[in-house]
XYZ file of C-alpha atoms in Angstrom:
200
model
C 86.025 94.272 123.364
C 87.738 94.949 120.117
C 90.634 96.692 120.160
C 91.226 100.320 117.938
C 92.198 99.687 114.093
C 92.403 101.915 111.488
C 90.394 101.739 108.386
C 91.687 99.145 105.455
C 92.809 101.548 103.372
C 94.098 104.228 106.071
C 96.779 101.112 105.531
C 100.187 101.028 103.612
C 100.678 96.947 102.516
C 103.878 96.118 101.542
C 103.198 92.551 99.355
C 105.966 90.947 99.276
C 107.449 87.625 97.692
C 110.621 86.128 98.382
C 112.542 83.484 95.795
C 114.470 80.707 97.884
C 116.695 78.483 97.190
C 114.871 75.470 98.503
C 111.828 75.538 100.642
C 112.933 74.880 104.428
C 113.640 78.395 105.882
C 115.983 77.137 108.884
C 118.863 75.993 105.541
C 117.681 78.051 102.505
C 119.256 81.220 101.275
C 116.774 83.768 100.443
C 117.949 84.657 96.416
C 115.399 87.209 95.608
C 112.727 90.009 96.785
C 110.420 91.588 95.201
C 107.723 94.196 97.106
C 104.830 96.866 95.880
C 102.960 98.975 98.131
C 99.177 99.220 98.444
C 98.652 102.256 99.769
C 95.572 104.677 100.039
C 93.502 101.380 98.363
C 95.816 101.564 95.069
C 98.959 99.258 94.205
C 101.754 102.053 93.516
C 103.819 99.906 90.674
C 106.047 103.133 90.349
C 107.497 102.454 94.445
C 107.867 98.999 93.861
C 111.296 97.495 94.749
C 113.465 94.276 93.791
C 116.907 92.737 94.282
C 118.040 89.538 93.813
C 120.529 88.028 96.973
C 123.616 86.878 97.505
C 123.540 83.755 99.244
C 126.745 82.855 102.060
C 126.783 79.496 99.917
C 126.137 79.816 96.563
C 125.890 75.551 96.446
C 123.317 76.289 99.222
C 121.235 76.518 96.647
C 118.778 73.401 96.443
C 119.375 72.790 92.424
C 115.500 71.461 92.295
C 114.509 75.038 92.852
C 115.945 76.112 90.110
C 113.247 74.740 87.966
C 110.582 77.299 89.679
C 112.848 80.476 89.902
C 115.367 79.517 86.974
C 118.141 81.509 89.303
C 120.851 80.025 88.186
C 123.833 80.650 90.610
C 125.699 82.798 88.357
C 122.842 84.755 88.084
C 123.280 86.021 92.109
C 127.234 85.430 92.554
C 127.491 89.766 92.495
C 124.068 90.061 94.051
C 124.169 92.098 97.330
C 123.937 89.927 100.549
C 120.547 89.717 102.572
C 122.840 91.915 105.267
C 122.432 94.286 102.722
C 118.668 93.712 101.179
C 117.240 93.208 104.785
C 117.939 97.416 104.985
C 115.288 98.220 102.255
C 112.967 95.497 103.204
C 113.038 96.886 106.668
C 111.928 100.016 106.052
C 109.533 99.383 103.787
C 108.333 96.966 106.846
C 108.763 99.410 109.438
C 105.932 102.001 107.229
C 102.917 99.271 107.429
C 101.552 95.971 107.036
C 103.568 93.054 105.354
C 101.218 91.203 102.621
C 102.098 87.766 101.642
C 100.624 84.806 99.753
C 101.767 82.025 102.926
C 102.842 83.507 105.413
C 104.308 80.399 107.094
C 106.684 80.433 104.570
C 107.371 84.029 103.699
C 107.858 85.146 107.096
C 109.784 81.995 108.469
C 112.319 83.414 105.780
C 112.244 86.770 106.634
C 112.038 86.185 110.515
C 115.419 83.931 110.283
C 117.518 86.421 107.954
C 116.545 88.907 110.863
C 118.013 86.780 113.585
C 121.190 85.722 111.037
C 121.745 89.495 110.718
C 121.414 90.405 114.051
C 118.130 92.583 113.612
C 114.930 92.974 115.883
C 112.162 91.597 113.874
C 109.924 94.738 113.465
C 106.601 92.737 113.577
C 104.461 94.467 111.253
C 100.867 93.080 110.884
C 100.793 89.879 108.809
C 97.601 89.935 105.990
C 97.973 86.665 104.307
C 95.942 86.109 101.300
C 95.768 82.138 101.713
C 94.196 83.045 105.060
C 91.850 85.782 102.557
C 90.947 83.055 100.740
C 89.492 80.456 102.927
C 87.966 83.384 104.540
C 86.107 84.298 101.887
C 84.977 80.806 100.557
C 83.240 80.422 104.529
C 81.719 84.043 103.793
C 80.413 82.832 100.899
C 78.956 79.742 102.193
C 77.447 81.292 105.056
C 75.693 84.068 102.897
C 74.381 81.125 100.436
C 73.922 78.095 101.975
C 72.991 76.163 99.378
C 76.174 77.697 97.512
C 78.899 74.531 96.829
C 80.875 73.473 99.390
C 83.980 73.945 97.549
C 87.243 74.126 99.442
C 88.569 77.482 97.728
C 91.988 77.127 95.258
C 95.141 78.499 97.752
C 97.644 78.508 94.599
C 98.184 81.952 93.739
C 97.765 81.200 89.935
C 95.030 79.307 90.534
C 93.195 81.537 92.674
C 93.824 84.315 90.317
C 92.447 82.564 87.631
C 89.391 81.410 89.666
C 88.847 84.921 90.485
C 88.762 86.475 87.141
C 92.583 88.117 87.234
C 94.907 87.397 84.840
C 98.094 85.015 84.293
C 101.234 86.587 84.952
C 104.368 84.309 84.626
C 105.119 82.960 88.404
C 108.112 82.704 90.590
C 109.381 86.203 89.494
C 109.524 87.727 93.066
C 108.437 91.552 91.821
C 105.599 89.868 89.308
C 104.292 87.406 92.258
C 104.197 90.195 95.141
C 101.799 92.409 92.635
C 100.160 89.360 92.107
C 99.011 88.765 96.002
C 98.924 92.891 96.117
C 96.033 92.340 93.117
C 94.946 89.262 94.718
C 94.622 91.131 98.031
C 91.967 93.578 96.612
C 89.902 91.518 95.343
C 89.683 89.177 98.148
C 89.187 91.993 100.693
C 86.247 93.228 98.796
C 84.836 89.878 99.230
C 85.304 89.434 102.529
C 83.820 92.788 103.513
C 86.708 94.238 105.269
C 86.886 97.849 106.260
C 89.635 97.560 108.966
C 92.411 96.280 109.262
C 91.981 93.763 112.373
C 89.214 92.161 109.583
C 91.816 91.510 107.268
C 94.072 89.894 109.782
């Protein structure tokens, strides 16, 4: 039996993209957010919202990451803490779905700044567009069979690109979550979603 869900775009998506210090989430700091709603099928860029973070440790900061996010750590010494952050990103959380390009990384992030903080996780629905993505690619295999067999491109650039959307500078947290909100669009078109358990 499947169980009730609304129509796709009945939905509010919050796509969100976190900047990290380093890529393990159980030692990382979290040094930036950036989120944009989808809501009623359009992305609203005039309710998006961004903050760079505080980290505890500012020499937490794994210095090879600074060559994808060029945060330097002057540039979040006055930030606000995650303590802080986690407050905006919650109830932005609390009014949907969260939308992320990996979600295994995204949310292991998010998940263990809850815990840190002492807040209950609020376990929105997860729509990942890497899992979009191969979705798609096996939709369009099984609609053309003789179509390639490609595996399908799970960089966000890339897959933009391969899709027809165009380059936006990455690892800018605002710029990359309205790149998977963009992203998100196209790819639910293309998988033929028009609830929400189909886009999960």
């Amino acid at each position: 039996m499947l169980w009730p869900s609304p129509p796709w775009e009945d939905v509010t998506y919050w796509a969100l993209d976190l900047e990290t210090g380093g890529l393990d989430p159980r030692h990382d700091p979290i040094l930036s957010v950036g989120m944009v709603p989808v809501r009623d099928g359009g992305i609203r860029l005039g309710e998006a919202f961004s903050s760079l973070v505080r980290p505890e440790e500012i020499a937490a900061i794994d210095p090879a990451s600074i060559r994808a996010h060029h945060l330097l750590p002057g540039d979040v010494r006055e930030a606000p803490p995650i303590t802080v952050v986690l407050g905006a990103i919650d109830a932005r959380l609390r009014e949907g779905a969260l939308l992320v390009h990996q979600a295994a990384l995204d949310v292991s992030f998010l998940r263990r700044a809850y815990r840190r903080a002492g807040l209950r996780w609020p376990a929105p629905p997860v729509v990942d567009t890497v899992a979009l993505l191969i979705k798609a690619a096996k939709r369009a295999r099984f609609l053309d069979p003789d179509a390639p067999d490609d595996e399908p491109e799970l960089n966000l650039s890339a897959a933009r690109r391969k899709l027809g959307l165009p380059d936006y500078g990455a690892h800018d947290a605002l710029t990359d979550a309205v790149s998977a909100a963009e992203l998100f669009l196209v790819l639910r078109r293309r998988v033929g979603a028009r609830r929400l358990r189909e886009l999960l």
